[in-house]
GROMACS .gro file of C-alpha atoms in nm:
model
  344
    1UNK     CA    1   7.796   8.151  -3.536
    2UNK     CA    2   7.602   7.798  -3.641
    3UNK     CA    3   7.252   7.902  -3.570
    4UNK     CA    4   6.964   7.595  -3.594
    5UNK     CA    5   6.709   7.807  -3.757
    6UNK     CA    6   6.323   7.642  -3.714
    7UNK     CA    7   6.060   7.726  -3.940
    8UNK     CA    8   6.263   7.844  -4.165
    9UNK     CA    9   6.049   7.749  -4.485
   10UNK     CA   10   5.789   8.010  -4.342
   11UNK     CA   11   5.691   8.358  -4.457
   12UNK     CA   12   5.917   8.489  -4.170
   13UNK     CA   13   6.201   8.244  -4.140
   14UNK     CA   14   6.291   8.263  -4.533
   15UNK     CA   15   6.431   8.623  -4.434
   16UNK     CA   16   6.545   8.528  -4.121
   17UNK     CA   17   6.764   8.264  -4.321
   18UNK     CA   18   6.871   8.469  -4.569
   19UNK     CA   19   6.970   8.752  -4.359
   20UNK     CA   20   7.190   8.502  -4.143
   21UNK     CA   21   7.382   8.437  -4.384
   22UNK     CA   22   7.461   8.753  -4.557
   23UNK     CA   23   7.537   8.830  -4.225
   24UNK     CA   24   7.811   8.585  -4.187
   25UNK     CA   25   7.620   8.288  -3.995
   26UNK     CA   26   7.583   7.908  -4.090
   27UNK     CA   27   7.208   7.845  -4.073
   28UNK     CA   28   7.087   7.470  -4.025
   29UNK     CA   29   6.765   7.540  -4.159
   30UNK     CA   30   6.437   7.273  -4.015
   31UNK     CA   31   6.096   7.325  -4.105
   32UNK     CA   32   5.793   7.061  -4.040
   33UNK     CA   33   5.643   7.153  -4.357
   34UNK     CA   34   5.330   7.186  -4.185
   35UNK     CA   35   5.010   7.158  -4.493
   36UNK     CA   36   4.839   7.425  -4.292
   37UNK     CA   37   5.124   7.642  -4.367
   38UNK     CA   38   5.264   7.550  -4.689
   39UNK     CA   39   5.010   7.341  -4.847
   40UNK     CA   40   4.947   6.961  -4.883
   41UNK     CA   41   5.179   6.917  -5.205
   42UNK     CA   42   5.476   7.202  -5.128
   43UNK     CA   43   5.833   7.094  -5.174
   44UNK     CA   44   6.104   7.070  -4.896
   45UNK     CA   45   6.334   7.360  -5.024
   46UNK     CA   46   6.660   7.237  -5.097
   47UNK     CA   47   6.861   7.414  -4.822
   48UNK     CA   48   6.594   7.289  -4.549
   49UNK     CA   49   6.560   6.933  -4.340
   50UNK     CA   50   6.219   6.858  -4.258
   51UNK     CA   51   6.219   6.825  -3.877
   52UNK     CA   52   5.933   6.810  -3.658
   53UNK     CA   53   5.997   6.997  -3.315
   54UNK     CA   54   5.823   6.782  -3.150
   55UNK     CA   55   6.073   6.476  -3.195
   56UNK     CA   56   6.303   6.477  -2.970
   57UNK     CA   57   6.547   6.238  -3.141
   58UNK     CA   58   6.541   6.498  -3.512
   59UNK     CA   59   6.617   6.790  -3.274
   60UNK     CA   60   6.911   6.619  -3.106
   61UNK     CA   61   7.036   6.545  -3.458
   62UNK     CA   62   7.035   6.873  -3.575
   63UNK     CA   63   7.177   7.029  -3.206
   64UNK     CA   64   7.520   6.920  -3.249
   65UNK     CA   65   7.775   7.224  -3.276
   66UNK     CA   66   7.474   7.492  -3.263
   67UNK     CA   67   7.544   7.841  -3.086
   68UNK     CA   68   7.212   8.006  -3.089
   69UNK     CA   69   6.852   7.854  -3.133
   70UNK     CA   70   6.639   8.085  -3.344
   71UNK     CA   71   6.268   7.952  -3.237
   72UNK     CA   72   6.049   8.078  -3.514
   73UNK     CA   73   5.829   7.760  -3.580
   74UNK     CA   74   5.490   7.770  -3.478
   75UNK     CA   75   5.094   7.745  -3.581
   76UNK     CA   76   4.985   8.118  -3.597
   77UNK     CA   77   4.668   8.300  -3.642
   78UNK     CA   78   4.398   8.386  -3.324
   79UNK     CA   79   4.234   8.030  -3.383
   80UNK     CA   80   3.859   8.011  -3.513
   81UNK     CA   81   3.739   7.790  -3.235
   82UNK     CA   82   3.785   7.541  -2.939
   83UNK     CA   83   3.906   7.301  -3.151
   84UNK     CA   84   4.211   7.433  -3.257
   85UNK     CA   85   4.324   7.428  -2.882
   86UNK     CA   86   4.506   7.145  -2.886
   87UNK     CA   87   4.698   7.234  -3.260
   88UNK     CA   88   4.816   7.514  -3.065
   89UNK     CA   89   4.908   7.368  -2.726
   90UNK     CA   90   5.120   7.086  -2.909
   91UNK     CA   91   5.278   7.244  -3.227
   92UNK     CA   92   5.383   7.544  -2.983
   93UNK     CA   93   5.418   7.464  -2.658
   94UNK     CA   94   5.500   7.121  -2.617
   95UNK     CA   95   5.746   7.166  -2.905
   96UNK     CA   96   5.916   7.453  -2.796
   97UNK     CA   97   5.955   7.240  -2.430
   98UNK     CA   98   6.130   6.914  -2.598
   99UNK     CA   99   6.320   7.226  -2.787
  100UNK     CA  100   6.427   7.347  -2.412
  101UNK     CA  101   6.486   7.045  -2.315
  102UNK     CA  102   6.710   6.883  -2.606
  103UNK     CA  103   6.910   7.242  -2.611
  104UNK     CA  104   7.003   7.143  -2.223
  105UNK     CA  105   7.129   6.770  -2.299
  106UNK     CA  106   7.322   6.960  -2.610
  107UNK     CA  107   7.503   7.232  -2.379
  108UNK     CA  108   7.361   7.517  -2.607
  109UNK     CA  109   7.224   7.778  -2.401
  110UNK     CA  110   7.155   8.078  -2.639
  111UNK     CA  111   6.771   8.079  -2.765
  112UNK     CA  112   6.588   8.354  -2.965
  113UNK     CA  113   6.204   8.318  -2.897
  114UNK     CA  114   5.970   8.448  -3.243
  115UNK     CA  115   5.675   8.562  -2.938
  116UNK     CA  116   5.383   8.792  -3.056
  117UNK     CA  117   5.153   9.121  -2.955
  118UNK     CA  118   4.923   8.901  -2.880
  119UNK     CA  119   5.074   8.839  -2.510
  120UNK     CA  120   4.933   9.181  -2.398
  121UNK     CA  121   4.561   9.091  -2.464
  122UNK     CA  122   4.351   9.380  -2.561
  123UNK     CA  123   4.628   9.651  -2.509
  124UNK     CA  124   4.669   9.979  -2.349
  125UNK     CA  125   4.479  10.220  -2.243
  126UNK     CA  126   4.420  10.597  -2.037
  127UNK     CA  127   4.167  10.760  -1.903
  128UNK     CA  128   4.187  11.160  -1.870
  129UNK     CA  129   4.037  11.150  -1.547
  130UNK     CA  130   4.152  10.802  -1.366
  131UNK     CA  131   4.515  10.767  -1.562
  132UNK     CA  132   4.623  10.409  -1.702
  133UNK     CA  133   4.293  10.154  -1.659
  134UNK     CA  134   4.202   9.851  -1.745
  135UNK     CA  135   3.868   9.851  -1.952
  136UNK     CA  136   3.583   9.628  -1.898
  137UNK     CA  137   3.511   9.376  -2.276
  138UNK     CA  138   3.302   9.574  -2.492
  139UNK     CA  139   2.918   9.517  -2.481
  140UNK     CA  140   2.774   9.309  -2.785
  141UNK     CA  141   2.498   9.609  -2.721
  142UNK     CA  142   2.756   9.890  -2.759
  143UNK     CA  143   2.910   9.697  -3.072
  144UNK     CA  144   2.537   9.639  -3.236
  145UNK     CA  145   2.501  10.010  -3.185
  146UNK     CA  146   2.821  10.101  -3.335
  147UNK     CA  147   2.989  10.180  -3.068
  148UNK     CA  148   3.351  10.040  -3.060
  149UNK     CA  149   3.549  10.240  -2.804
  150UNK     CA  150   3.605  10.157  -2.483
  151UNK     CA  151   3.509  10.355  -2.164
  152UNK     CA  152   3.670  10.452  -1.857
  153UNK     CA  153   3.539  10.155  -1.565
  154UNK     CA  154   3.531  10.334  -1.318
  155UNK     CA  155   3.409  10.684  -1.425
  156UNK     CA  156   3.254  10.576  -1.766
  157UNK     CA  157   3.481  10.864  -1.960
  158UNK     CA  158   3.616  10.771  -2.310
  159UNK     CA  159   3.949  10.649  -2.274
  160UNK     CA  160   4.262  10.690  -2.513
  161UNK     CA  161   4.516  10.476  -2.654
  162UNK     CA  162   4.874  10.444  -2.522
  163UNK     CA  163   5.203  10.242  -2.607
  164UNK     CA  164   5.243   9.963  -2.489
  165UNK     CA  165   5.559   9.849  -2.344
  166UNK     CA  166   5.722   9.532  -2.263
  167UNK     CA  167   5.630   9.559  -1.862
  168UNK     CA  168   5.289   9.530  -1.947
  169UNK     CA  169   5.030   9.267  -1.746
  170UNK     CA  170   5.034   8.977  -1.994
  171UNK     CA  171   4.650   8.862  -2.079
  172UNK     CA  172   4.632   8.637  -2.406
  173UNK     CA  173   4.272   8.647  -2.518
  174UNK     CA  174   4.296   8.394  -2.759
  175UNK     CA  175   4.414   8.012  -2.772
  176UNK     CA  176   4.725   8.147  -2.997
  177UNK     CA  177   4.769   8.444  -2.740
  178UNK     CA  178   4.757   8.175  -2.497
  179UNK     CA  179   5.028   7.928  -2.656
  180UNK     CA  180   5.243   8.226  -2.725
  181UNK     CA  181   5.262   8.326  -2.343
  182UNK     CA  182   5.344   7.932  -2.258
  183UNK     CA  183   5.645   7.945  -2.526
  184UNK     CA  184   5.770   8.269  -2.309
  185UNK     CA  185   5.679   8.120  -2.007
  186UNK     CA  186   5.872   7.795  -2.036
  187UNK     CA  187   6.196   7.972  -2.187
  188UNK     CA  188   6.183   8.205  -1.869
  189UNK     CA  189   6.183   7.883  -1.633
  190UNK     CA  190   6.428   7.740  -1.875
  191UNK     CA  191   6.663   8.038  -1.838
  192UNK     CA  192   6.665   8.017  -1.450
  193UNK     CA  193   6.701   7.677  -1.441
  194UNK     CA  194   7.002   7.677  -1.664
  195UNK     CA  195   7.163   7.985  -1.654
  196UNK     CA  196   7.050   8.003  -2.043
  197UNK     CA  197   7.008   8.326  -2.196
  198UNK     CA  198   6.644   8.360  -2.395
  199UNK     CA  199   6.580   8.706  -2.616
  200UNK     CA  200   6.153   8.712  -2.693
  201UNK     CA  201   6.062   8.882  -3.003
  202UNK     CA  202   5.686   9.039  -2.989
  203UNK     CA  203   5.645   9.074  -3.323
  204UNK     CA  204   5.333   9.310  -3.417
  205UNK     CA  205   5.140   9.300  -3.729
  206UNK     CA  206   5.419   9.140  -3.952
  207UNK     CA  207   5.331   9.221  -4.336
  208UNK     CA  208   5.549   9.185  -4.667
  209UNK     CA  209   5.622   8.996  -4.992
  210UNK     CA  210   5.607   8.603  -5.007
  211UNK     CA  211   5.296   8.636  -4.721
  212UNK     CA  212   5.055   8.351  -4.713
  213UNK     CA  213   4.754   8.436  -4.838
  214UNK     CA  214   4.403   8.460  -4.690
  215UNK     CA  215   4.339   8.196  -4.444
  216UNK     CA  216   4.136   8.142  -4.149
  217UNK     CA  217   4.405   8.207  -3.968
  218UNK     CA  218   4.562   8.516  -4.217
  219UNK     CA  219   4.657   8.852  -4.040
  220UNK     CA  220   4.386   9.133  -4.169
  221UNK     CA  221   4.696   9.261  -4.394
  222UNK     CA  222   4.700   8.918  -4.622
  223UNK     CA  223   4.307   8.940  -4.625
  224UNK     CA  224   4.295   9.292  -4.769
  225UNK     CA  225   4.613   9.209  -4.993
  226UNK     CA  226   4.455   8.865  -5.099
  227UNK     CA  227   4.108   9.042  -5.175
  228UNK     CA  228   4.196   9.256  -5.398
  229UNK     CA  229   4.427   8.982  -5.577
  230UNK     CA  230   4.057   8.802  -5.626
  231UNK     CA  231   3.888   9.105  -5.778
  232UNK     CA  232   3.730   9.214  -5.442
  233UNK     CA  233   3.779   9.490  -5.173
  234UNK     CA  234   3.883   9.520  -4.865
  235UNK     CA  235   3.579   9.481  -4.584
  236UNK     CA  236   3.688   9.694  -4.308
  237UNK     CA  237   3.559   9.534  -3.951
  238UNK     CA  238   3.390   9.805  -3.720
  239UNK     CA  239   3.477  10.184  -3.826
  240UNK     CA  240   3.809  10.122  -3.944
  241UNK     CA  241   3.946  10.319  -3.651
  242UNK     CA  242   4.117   9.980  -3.495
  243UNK     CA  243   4.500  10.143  -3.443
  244UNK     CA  244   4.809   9.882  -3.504
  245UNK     CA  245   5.124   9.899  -3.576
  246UNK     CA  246   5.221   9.742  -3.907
  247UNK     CA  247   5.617   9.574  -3.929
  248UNK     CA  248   5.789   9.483  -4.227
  249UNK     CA  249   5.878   9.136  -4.277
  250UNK     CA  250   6.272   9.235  -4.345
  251UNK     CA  251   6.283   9.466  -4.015
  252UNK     CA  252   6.174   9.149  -3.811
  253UNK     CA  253   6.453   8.968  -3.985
  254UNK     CA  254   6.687   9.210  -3.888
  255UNK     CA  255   6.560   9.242  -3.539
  256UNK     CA  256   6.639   8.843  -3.504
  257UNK     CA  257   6.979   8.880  -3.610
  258UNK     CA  258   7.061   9.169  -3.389
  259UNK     CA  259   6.939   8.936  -3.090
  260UNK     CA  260   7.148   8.632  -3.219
  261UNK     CA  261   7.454   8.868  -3.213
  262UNK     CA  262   7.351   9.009  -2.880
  263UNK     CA  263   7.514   8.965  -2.566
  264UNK     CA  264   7.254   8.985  -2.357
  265UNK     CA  265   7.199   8.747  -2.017
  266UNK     CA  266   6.909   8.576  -1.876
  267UNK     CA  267   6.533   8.666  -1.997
  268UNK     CA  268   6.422   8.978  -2.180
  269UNK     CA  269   6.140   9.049  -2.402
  270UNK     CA  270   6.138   9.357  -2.664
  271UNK     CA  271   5.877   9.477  -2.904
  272UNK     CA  272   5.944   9.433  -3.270
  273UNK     CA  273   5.746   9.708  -3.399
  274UNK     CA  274   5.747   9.987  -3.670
  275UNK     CA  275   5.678  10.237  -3.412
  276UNK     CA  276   5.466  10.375  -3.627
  277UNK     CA  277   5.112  10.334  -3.546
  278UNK     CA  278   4.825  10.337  -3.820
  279UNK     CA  279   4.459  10.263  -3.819
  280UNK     CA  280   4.270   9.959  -4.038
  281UNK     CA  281   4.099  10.166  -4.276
  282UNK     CA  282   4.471  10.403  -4.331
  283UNK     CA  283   4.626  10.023  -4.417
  284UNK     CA  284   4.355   9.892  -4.657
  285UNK     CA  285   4.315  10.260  -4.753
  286UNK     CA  286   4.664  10.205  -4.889
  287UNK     CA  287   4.623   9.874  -5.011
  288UNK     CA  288   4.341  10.037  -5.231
  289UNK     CA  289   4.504  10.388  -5.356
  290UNK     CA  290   4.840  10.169  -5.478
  291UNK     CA  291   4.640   9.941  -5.704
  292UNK     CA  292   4.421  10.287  -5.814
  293UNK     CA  293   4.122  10.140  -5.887
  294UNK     CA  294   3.924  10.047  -5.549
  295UNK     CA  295   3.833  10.217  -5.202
  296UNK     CA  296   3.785   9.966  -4.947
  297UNK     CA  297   3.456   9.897  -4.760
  298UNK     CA  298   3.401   9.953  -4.420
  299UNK     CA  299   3.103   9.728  -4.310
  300UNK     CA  300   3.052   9.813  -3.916
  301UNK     CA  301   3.039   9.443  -3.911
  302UNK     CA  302   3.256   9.302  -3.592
  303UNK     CA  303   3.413   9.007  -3.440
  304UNK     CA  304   3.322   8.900  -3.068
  305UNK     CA  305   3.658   8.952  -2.875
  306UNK     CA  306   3.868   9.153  -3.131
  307UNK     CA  307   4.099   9.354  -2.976
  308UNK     CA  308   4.014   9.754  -3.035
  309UNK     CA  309   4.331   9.920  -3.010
  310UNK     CA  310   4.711   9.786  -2.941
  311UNK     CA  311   5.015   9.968  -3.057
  312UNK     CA  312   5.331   9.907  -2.934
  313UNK     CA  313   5.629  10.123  -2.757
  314UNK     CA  314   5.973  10.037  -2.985
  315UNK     CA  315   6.170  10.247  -2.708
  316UNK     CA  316   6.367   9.947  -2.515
  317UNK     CA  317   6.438   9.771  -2.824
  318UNK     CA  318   6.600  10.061  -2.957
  319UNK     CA  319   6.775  10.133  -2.600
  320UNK     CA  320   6.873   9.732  -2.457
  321UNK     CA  321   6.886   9.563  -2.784
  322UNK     CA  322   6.980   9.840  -3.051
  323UNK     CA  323   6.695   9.741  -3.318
  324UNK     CA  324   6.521  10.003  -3.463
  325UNK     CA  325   6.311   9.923  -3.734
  326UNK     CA  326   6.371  10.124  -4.074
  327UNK     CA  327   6.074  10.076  -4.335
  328UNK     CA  328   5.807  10.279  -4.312
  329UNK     CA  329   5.468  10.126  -4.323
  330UNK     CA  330   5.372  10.406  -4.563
  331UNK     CA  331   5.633  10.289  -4.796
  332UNK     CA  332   5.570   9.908  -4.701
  333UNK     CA  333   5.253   9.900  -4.765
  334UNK     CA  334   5.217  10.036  -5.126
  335UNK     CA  335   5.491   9.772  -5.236
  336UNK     CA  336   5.308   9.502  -5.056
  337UNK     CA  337   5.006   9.643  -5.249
  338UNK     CA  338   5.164   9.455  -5.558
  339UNK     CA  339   5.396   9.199  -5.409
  340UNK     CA  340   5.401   8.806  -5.479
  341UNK     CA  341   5.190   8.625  -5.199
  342UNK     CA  342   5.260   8.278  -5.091
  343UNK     CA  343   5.004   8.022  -5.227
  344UNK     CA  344   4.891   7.719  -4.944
   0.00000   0.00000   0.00000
């Protein structure tokens, strides 16, 4: 198939690319070259046009002939204030609506959607006495105090962890989360307007070599990695006991090729996820006991509206879309320990 690839000069869409074509695709690879993402000086790669998503007129001239649209360009991260609001809002969701749009006038009808965790807001949770509930924020008293679980809201009890699965209520709780859940929400309208077909990837905590590192807007894996690059350790947020679940980058390659080859109709959404859930501290613990030399710190410092637990269900993308993701976060993380990061 001739897939029109976008952001493919990213972290993500560099395996994407390459694993398109091993796979037998023709990838027209666009990228804005954005400086937030690749630096004010980086080169175009040779095999990439620069193409801003937001111009109508570049994306109709890189439509023509193209099977599938494999969405992954976007401005990431959970945003550090107000002000990124409207970075977000354009780069993300108006672009991925002219990207709707100019697919219609080009008769391609296929689109695969790079969507994110952060759609279920703070995550799931169960409460032995009262089942599945929705907990109240966390108190900035409880936090100061050190206490970073939630509690039951309508008994008060300590409440567990669960899975969370792709029929959960969607509640973005940052301005990313919130751009994310546009980008899903105009490619469902899009689909029943058109009759198109629209596969969204929630990728969890992607991790792996050629990651950017440590930004404002870095996942916590790139600022442990890019600490301990600098000499430093890891500073673990709360008590470490946050739970995630930690994907390779090359598994959420693969899980965008198995939805470009899928024959699936209409709108569906599917975790991309190693299904193997690990705390904070376990992952910097890692981080540390590959390189030998460091233990990381955990401060009890935290962040006003982190998110305290959200680990993800693989089961329907292993059912619906056959992806099932096959590198360990144990064995991940110790190569990622050394990998090459990604300057900006």
């Amino acid at each position: 198939m001739r897939v029109l690839l976008t952001g493919a000069a990213g972290f993500i869409g560099t395996r994407i690319a390459a694993r398109l074509a091993d796979a037998g695709h023709e990838v027209v690879a666009v990228d804005a070259m954005l400086p937030a993402a690749h630096g004010q000086d980086a080169e175009l790669p040779g095999a990439v046009r620069r193409v801003d998503v937001r111009d109508a007129s570049a994306v109709a001239d890189v439509l023509d002939g193209i099977d599938v649209v494999c969405h992954q360009a976007a401005v990431v991260g959970a945003g550090v204030d107000a002000a990124d609001a409207p970075s977000y809002a354009s780069h993300n969701d108006f672009a991925t609506a002219v990207l709707l749009a100019e697919m219609f006038a080009a008769g391609c009808r296929r689109l695969v959607l790079a969507s994110s965790m952060v759609v279920y807001g703070q995550g799931r949770y169960v409460c032995p006495q009262h089942g599945d509930v929705d907990p109240l924020p966390r108190r900035r008293s409880d936090l100061d105090a050190g206490v970073f679980d939630h509690r039951c809201p309508i008994g008060g009890e300590p409440v567990d962890w669960a899975l969370v699965a792709e029929d959960a209520p969607l509640r973005p709780r940052s301005l990313y989360a919130a751009s994310k859940l546009a980008q899903e929400n105009y490619a469902l309208a899009w689909s029943e307007a058109t009759g198109g077909s629209v596969i969204a990837l929630r990728y969890h905590n992607v991790y792996g070599p050629g990651m950017p590192r440590d930004t404002p807007y870095s996942g916590v894996a790139a600022i442990f990695r890019s600490a301990l690059e600098s000499g430093d350790v890891p500073r673990v947020f709360e008590d470490g006991g946050q739970m995630r679940d930690f994907v390779h980058v090359d598994d959420v390659a693969a899980a965008n090729v198995t939805a470009v080859e899928s024959g699936l109709q209409g709108f569906d959404a599917f975790n991309v996820c190693s299904g193997r859930p690990v705390s904070i501290l376990d992952v910097a613990t890692a981080l540390c006991e590959a390189r030998g030399d460091v233990s990381p710190l955990v401060t009890g410092q935290y962040r006003s509206g982190d998110v305290r637990h959200i680990v993800a269900d693989p089961s329907r993308a292993a059912e619906v879309l056959d992806f099932r993701a096959v590198i360990d976060p144990a064995e991940g993380l110790h190569e990622f320990a050394t990998a090459p990061l990604r300057g900006i």
